[in-house]
Structures are given as C-alpha cells and as structure tokens.
PDB file of C-alpha atoms in Angstrom:
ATOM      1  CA  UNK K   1      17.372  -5.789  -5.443  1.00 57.00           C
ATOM      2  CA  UNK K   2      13.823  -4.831  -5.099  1.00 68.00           C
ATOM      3  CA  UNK K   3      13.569  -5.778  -1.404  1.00 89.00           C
ATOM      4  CA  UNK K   4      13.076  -2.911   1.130  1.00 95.00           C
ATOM      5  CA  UNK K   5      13.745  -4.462   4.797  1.00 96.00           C
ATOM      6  CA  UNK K   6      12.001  -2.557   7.458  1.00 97.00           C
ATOM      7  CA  UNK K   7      12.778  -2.310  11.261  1.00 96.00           C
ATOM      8  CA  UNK K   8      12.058  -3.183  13.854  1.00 97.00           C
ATOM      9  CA  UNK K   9       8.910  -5.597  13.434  1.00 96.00           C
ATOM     10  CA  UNK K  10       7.012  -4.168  16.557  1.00 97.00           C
ATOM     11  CA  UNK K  11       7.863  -1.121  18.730  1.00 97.00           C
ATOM     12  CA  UNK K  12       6.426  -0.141  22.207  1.00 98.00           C
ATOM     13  CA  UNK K  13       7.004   3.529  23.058  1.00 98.00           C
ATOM     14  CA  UNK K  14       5.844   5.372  25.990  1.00 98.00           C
ATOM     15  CA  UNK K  15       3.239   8.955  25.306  1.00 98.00           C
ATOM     16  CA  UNK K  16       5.235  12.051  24.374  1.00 98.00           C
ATOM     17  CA  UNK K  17       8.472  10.118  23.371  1.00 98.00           C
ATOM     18  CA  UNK K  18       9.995   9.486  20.082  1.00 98.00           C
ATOM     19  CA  UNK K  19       9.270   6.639  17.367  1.00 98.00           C
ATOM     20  CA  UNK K  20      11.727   5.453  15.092  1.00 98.00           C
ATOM     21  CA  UNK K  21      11.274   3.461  12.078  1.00 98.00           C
ATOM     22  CA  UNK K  22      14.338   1.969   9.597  1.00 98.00           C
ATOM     23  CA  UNK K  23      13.904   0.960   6.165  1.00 98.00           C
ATOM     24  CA  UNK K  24      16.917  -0.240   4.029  1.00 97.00           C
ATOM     25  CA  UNK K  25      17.249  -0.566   0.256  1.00 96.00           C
ATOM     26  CA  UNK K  26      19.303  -1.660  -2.673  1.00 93.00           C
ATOM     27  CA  UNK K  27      17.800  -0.809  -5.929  1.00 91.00           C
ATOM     28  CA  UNK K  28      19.341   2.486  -6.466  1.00 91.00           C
ATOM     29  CA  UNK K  29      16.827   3.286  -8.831  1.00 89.00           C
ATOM     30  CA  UNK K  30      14.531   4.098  -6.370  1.00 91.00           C
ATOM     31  CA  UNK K  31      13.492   7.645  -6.666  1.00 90.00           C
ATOM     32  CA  UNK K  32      10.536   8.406  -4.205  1.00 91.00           C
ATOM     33  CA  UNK K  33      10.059   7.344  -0.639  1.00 94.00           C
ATOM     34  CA  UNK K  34       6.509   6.909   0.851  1.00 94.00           C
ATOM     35  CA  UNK K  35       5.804   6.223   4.644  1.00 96.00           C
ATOM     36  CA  UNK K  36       2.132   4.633   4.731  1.00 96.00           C
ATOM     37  CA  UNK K  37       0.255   4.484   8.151  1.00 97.00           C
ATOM     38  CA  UNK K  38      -2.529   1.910   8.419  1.00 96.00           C
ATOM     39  CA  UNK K  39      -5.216   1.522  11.518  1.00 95.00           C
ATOM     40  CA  UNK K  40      -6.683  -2.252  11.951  1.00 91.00           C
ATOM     41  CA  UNK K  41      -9.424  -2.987   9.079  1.00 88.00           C
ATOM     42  CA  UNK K  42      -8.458  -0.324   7.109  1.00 90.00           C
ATOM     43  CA  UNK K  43      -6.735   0.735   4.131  1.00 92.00           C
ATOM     44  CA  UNK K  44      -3.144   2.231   3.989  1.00 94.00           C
ATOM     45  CA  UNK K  45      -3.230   6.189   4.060  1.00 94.00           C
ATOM     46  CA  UNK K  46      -0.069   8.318   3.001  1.00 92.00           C
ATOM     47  CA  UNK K  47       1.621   9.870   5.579  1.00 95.00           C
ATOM     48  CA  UNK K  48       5.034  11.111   4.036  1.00 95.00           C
ATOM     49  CA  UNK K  49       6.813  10.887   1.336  1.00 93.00           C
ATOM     50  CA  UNK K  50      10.093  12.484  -0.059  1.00 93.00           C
ATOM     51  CA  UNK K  51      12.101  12.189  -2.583  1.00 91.00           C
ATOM     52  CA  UNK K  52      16.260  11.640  -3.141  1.00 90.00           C
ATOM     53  CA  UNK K  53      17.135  15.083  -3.491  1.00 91.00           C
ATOM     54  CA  UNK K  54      16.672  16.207  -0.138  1.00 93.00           C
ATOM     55  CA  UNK K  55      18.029  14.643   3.055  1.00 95.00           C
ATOM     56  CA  UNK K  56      15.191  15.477   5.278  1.00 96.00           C
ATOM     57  CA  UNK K  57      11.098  16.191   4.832  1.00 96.00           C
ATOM     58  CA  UNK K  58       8.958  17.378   8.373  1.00 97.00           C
ATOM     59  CA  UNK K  59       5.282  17.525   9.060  1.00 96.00           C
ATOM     60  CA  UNK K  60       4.100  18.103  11.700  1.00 97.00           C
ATOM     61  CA  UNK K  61       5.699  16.016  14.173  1.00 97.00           C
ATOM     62  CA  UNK K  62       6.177  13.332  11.372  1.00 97.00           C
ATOM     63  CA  UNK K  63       9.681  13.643  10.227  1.00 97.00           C
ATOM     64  CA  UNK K  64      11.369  11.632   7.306  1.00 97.00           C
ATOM     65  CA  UNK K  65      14.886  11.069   7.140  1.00 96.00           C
ATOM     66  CA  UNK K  66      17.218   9.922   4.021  1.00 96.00           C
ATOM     67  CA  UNK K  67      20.635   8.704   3.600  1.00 96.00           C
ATOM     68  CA  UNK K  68      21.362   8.201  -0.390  1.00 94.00           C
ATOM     69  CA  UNK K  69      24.947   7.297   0.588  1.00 94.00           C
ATOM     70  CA  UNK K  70      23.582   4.570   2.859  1.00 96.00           C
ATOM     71  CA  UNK K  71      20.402   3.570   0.713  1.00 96.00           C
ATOM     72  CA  UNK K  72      18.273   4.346   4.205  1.00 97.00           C
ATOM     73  CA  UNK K  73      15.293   6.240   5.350  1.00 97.00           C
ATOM     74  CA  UNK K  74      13.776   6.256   8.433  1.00 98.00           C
ATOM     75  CA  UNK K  75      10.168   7.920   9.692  1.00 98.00           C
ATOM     76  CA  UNK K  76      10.348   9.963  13.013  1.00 98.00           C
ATOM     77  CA  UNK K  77       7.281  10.048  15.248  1.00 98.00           C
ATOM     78  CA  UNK K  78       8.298  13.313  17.587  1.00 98.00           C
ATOM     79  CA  UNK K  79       5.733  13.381  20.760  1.00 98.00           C
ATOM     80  CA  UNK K  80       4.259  10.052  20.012  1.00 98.00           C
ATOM     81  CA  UNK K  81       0.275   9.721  20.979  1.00 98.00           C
ATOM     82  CA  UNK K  82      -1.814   6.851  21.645  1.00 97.00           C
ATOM     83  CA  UNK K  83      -3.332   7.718  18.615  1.00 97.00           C
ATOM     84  CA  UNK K  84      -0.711   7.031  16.766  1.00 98.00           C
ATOM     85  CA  UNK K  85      -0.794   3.261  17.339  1.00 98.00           C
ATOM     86  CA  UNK K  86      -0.849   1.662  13.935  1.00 97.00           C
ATOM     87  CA  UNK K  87       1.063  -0.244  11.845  1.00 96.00           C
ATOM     88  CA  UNK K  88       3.249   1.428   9.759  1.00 98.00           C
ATOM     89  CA  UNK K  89       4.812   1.067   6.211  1.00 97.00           C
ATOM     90  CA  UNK K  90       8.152   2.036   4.262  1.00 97.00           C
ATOM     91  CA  UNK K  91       7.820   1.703   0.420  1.00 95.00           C
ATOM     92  CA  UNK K  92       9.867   2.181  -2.674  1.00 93.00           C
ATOM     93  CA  UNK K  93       9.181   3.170  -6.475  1.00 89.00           C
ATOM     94  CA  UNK K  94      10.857   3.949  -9.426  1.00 83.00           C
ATOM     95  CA  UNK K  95       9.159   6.654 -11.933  1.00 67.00           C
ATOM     96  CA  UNK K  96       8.857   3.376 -14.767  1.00 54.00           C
ATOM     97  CA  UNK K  97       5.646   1.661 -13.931  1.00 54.00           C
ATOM     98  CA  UNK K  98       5.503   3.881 -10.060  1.00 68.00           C
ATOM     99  CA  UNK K  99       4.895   0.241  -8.480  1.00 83.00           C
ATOM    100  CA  UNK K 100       5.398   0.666  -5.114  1.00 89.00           C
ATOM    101  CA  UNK K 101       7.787  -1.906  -3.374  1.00 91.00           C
ATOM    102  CA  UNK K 102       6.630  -2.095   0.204  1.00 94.00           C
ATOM    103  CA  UNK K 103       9.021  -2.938   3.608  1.00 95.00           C
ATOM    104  CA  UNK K 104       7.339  -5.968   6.281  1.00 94.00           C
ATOM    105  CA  UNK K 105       5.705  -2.727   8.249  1.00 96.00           C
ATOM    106  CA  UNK K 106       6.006  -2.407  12.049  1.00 97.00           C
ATOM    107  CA  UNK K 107       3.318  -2.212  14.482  1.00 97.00           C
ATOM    108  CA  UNK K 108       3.783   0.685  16.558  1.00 98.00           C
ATOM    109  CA  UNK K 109       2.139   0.813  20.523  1.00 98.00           C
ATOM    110  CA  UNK K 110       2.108   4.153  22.087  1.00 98.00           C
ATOM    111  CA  UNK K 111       1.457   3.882  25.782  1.00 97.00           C
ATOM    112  CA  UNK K 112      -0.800   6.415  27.806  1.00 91.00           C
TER     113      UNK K 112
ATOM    114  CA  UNK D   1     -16.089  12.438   0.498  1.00 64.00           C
ATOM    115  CA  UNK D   2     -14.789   9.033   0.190  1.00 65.00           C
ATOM    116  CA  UNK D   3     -12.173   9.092  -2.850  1.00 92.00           C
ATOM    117  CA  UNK D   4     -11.930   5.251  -3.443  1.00 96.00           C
ATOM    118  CA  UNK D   5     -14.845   3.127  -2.777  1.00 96.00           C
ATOM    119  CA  UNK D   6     -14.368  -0.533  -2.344  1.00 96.00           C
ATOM    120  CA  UNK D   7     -17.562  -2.878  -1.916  1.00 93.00           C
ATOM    121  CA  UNK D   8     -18.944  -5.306  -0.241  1.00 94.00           C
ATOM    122  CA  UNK D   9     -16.482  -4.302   2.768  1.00 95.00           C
ATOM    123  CA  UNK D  10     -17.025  -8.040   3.736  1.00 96.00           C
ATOM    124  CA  UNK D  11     -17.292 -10.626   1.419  1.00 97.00           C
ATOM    125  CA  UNK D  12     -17.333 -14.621   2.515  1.00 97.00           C
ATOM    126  CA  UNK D  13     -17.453 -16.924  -0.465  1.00 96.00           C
ATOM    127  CA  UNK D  14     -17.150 -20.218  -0.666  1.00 97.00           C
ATOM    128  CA  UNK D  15     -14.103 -22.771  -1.615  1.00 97.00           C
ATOM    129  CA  UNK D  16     -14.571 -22.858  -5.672  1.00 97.00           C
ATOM    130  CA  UNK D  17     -16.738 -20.217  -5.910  1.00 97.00           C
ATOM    131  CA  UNK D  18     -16.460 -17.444  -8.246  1.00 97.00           C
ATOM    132  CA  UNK D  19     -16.476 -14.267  -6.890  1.00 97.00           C
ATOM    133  CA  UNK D  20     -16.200 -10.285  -7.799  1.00 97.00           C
ATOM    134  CA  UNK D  21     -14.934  -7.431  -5.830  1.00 97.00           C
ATOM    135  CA  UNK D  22     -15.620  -3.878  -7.218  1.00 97.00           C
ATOM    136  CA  UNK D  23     -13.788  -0.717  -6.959  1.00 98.00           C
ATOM    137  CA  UNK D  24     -14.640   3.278  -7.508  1.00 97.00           C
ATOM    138  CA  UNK D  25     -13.143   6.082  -7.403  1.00 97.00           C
ATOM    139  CA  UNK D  26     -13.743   9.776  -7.670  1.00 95.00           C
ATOM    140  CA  UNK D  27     -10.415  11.127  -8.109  1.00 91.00           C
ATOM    141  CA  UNK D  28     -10.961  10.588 -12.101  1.00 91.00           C
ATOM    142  CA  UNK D  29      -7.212   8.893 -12.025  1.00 92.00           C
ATOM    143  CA  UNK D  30      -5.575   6.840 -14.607  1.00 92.00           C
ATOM    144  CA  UNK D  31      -4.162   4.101 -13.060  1.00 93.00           C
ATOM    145  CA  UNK D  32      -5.925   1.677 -10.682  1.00 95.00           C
ATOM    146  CA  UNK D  33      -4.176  -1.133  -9.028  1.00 95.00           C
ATOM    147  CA  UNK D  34      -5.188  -4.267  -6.980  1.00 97.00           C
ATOM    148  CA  UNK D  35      -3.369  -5.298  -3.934  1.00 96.00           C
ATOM    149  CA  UNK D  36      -3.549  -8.458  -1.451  1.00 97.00           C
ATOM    150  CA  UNK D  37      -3.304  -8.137   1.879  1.00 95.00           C
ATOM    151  CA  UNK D  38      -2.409 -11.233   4.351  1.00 94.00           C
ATOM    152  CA  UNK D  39      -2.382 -10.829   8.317  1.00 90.00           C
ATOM    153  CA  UNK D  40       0.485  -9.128   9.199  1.00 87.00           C
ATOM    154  CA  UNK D  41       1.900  -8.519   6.067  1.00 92.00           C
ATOM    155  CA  UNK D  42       2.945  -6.170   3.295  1.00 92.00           C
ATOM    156  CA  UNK D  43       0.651  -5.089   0.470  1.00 93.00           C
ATOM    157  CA  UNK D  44       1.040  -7.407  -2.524  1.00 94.00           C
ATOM    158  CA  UNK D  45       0.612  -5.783  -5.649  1.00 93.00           C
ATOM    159  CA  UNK D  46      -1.658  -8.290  -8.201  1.00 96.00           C
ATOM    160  CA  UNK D  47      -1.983  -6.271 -11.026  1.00 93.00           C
ATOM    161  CA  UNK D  48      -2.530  -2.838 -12.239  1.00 93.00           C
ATOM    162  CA  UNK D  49      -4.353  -0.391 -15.015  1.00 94.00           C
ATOM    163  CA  UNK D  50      -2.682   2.390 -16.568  1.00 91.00           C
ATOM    164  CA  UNK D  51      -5.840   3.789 -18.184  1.00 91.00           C
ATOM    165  CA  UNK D  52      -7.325   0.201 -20.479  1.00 92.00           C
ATOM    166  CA  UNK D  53      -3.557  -1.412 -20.577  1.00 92.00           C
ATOM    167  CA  UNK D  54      -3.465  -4.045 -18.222  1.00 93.00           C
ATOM    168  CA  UNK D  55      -0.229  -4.786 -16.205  1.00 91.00           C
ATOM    169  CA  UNK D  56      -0.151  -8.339 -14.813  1.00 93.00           C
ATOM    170  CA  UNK D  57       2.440  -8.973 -11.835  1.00 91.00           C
ATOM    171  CA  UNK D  58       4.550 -12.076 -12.734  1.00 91.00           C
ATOM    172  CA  UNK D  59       3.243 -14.176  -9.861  1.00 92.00           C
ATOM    173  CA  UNK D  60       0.049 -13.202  -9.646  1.00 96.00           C
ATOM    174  CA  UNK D  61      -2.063 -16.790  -9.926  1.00 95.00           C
ATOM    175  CA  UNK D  62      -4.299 -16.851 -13.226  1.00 95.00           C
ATOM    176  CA  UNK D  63      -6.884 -16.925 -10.712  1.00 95.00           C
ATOM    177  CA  UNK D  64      -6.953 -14.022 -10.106  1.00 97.00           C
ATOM    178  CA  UNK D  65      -8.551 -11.663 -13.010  1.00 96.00           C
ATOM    179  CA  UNK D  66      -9.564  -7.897 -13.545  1.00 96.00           C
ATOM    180  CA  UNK D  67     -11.781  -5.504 -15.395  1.00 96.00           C
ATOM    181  CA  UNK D  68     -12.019  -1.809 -16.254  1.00 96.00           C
ATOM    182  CA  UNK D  69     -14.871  -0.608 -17.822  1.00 96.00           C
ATOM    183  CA  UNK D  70     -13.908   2.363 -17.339  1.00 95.00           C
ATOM    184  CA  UNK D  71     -11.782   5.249 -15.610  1.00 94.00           C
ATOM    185  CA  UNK D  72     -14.281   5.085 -12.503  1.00 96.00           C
ATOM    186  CA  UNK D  73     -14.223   1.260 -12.216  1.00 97.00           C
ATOM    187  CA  UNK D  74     -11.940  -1.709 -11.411  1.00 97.00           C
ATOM    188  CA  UNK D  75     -13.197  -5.201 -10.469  1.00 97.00           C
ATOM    189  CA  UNK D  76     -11.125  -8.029  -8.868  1.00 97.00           C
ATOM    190  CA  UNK D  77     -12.263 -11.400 -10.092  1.00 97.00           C
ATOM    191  CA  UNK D  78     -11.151 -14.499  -8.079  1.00 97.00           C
ATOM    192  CA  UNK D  79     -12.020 -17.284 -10.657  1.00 97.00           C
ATOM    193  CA  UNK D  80     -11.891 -20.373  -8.365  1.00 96.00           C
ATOM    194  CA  UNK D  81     -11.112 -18.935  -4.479  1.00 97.00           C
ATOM    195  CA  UNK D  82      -8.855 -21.370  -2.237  1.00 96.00           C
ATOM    196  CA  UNK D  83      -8.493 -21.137   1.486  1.00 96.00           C
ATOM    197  CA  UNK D  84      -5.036 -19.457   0.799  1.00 96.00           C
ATOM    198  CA  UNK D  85      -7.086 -16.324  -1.101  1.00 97.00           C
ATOM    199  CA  UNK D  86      -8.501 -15.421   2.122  1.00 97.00           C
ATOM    200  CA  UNK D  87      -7.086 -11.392   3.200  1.00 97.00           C
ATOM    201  CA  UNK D  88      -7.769  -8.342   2.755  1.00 96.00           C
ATOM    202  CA  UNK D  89      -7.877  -6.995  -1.373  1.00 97.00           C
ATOM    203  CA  UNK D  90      -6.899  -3.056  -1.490  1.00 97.00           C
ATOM    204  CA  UNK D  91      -7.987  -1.036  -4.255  1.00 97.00           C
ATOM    205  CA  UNK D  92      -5.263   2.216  -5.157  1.00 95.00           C
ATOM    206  CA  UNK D  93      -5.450   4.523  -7.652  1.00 94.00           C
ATOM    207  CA  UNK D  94      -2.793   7.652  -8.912  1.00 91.00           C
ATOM    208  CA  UNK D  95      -2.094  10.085 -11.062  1.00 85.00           C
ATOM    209  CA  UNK D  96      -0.230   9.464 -14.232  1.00 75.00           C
ATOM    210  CA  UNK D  97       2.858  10.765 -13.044  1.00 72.00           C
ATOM    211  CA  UNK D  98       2.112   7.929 -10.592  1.00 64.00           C
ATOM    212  CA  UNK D  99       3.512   9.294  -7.551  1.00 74.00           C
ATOM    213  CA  UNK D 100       0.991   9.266  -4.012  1.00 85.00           C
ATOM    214  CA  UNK D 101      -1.352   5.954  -4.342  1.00 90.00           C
ATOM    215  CA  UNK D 102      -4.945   6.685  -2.845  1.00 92.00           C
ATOM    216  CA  UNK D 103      -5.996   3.362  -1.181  1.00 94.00           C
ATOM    217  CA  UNK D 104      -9.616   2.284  -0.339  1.00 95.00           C
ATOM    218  CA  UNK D 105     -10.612   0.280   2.837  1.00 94.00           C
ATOM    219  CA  UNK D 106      -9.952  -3.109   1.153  1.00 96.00           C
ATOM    220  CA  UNK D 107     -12.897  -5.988   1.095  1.00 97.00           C
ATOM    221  CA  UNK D 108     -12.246  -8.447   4.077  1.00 96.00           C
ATOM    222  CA  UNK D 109     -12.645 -11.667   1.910  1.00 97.00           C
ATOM    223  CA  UNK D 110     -13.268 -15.090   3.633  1.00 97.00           C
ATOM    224  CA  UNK D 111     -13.084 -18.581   2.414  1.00 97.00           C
ATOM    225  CA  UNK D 112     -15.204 -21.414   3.959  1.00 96.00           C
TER     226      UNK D 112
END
C-alpha cells in the first residue's frame, strides 16, 4: 500500500515534443504529490507538486496531472529540451510524519 | 546561496571504517532527514529529525546512526561501512508542516 509504481523506466523523446511520465498509487491517504527532477551527481530538486483537490497544476511548460478516481498522476513535459534530460521522480506523502514515498524514477533523453 | 550544504561531496572510506557525513542548512527548518541513494534507484529514506526527536525507519541497519546538535546540523554516521553502503547519502530538510523537501547534493561515498 505504500508503493508508488512509476512509468516507463526510460523515455527517448525527440526536441520540441511532449514527455509523459505515469505514476500509480494505492494508499489513499496520500494527500500531496511531488514531481522531483534530478541531473547526474546531484541532488533531487522540486519541480511540481499538487495536491488532491485539484485535477490539474501548470508551470511553465511542466504540467501535472491527477486522477483521484484512478489513484494516478502523471508529469507533462510540453516542448521538451535537451536540457531537460534527467531523471525524473514521482513521490507520495501523507500530512502524518510528510515521509515522502518515492516511484523507481525514469530517465528521460531529449534529442536535439 | 546554497540552502543545504552537504560535505565532503566525495568521501572513500574504507571496509570497517567508521565514518561521518555532515549536513547544513540555512533554511532554519525543523526537520532534517537522511536518504540513500543506489545507482539507478529511488531515494531511501534512513531516518529523520523533527526538531531533537529522532525517527528511525524500520529497516534502516543499526549501522547506520545520526546526530543533531542542533537546528543547523545533521550528521550521518556509518558505524562499520560494507561494500553494500557504497551510494550516494542525500541530506533534506522542510518545514514543519512538512510539505516541499529541500535536498542537498548528496556525498558520493565509496567503499574499498
């Protein structure tokens, strides 16, 4: 119950196209959603985060998506860059003890 | 500028050999946590600090033990390091309503 299963492991995607990231839960006590993007040697940064009681969160071209119904989220990479090539991070926490419960991560390759 | 400080950025130790990793932070938060990092994996939450109460992860090897001096300060000690305590160790901090989690660089730890 406290897994979150992320997919897909790796993901190729050509500049200016669109990333997509799934992440699947089944603790519904689960109240806040981060998205964590982290570049070789170092550490995790937040990207975006949102919380239950809205269906979707944008910034930028960074776009979260949430199903309650389907205990999914996904992270949306609109106009991928090469700079965006990092591995990336779904996570999971309940407000009691706010430990965060993180998905496998998928290493994302934008081509130039 | 740098929010949480984690030192030495590389650290090799030897098999058996006691060793200390240290953590700062500027961000005057209450709760600190330590995290292990393997190739290609997840962050693995070891313990964490909610001001001076200590929260120990269930399978977190006795090992592995940490001090707090205080607010600023977190050390990871790794009593007796194996071959299998070689990754990366991430330092976090948040707030107390514990929602974003501020990560360091990590310490690239190596066992010969």
């Amino acid at each position: 119950q406290q897994q979150v299963k992320q997919s897909p492991q790796s993901l190729i995607v050509q500049k200016g196209g669109i990333s997509i990231i799934n992440c699947a839960y089944e603790n519904t006590a689960f109240d806040y959603f981060p998205w964590y993007q982290q570049f070789p040697g170092k550490g995790p940064a937040l990207l975006i985060a949102i919380r239950p009681d809205v269906s979707e969160k944008k910034e930028g071209r960074f776009t979260i998506s949430f199903n309650k119904s389907a205990k999914q989220f996904s992270l949306h990479i609109m106009d991928s860059q090469p700079g965006d090539s990092a591995t990336y991070f779904c996570a999971a926490s309940k407000d009691e003890g706010n430990k965060l419960v993180f998905g496998a991560g998928t290493i994302l390759r934008v081509k130039s | 500028d740098a929010m949480v400080i984690q030192n030495p950025r590389y650290q090799v130790t030897q098999f058996g050999k006691p060793v200390t990793l240290s953590c700062s932070q500027t961000l005057n938060h209450n709760v600190m946590y330590w995290y292990q990092q393997k190739s290609s994996q997840a962050p693995k939450l070891l313990f964490h600090y909610y001001d001076k109460d200590f929260n120990n992860e269930a399978d977190t090897p006795d090992n592995f033990q940490s001090r707090r001096p205080n607010t600023s300060f977190c050390f990871l000690d790794i009593r007796s390091p194996g071959l299998g305590d070689a990754a990366m160790y991430l330092c976090a901090t948040s707030t107390k309503n514990r929602d974003e989690q501020y990560f360091g660089p990590g310490t690239r730890l190596t066992v010969t």
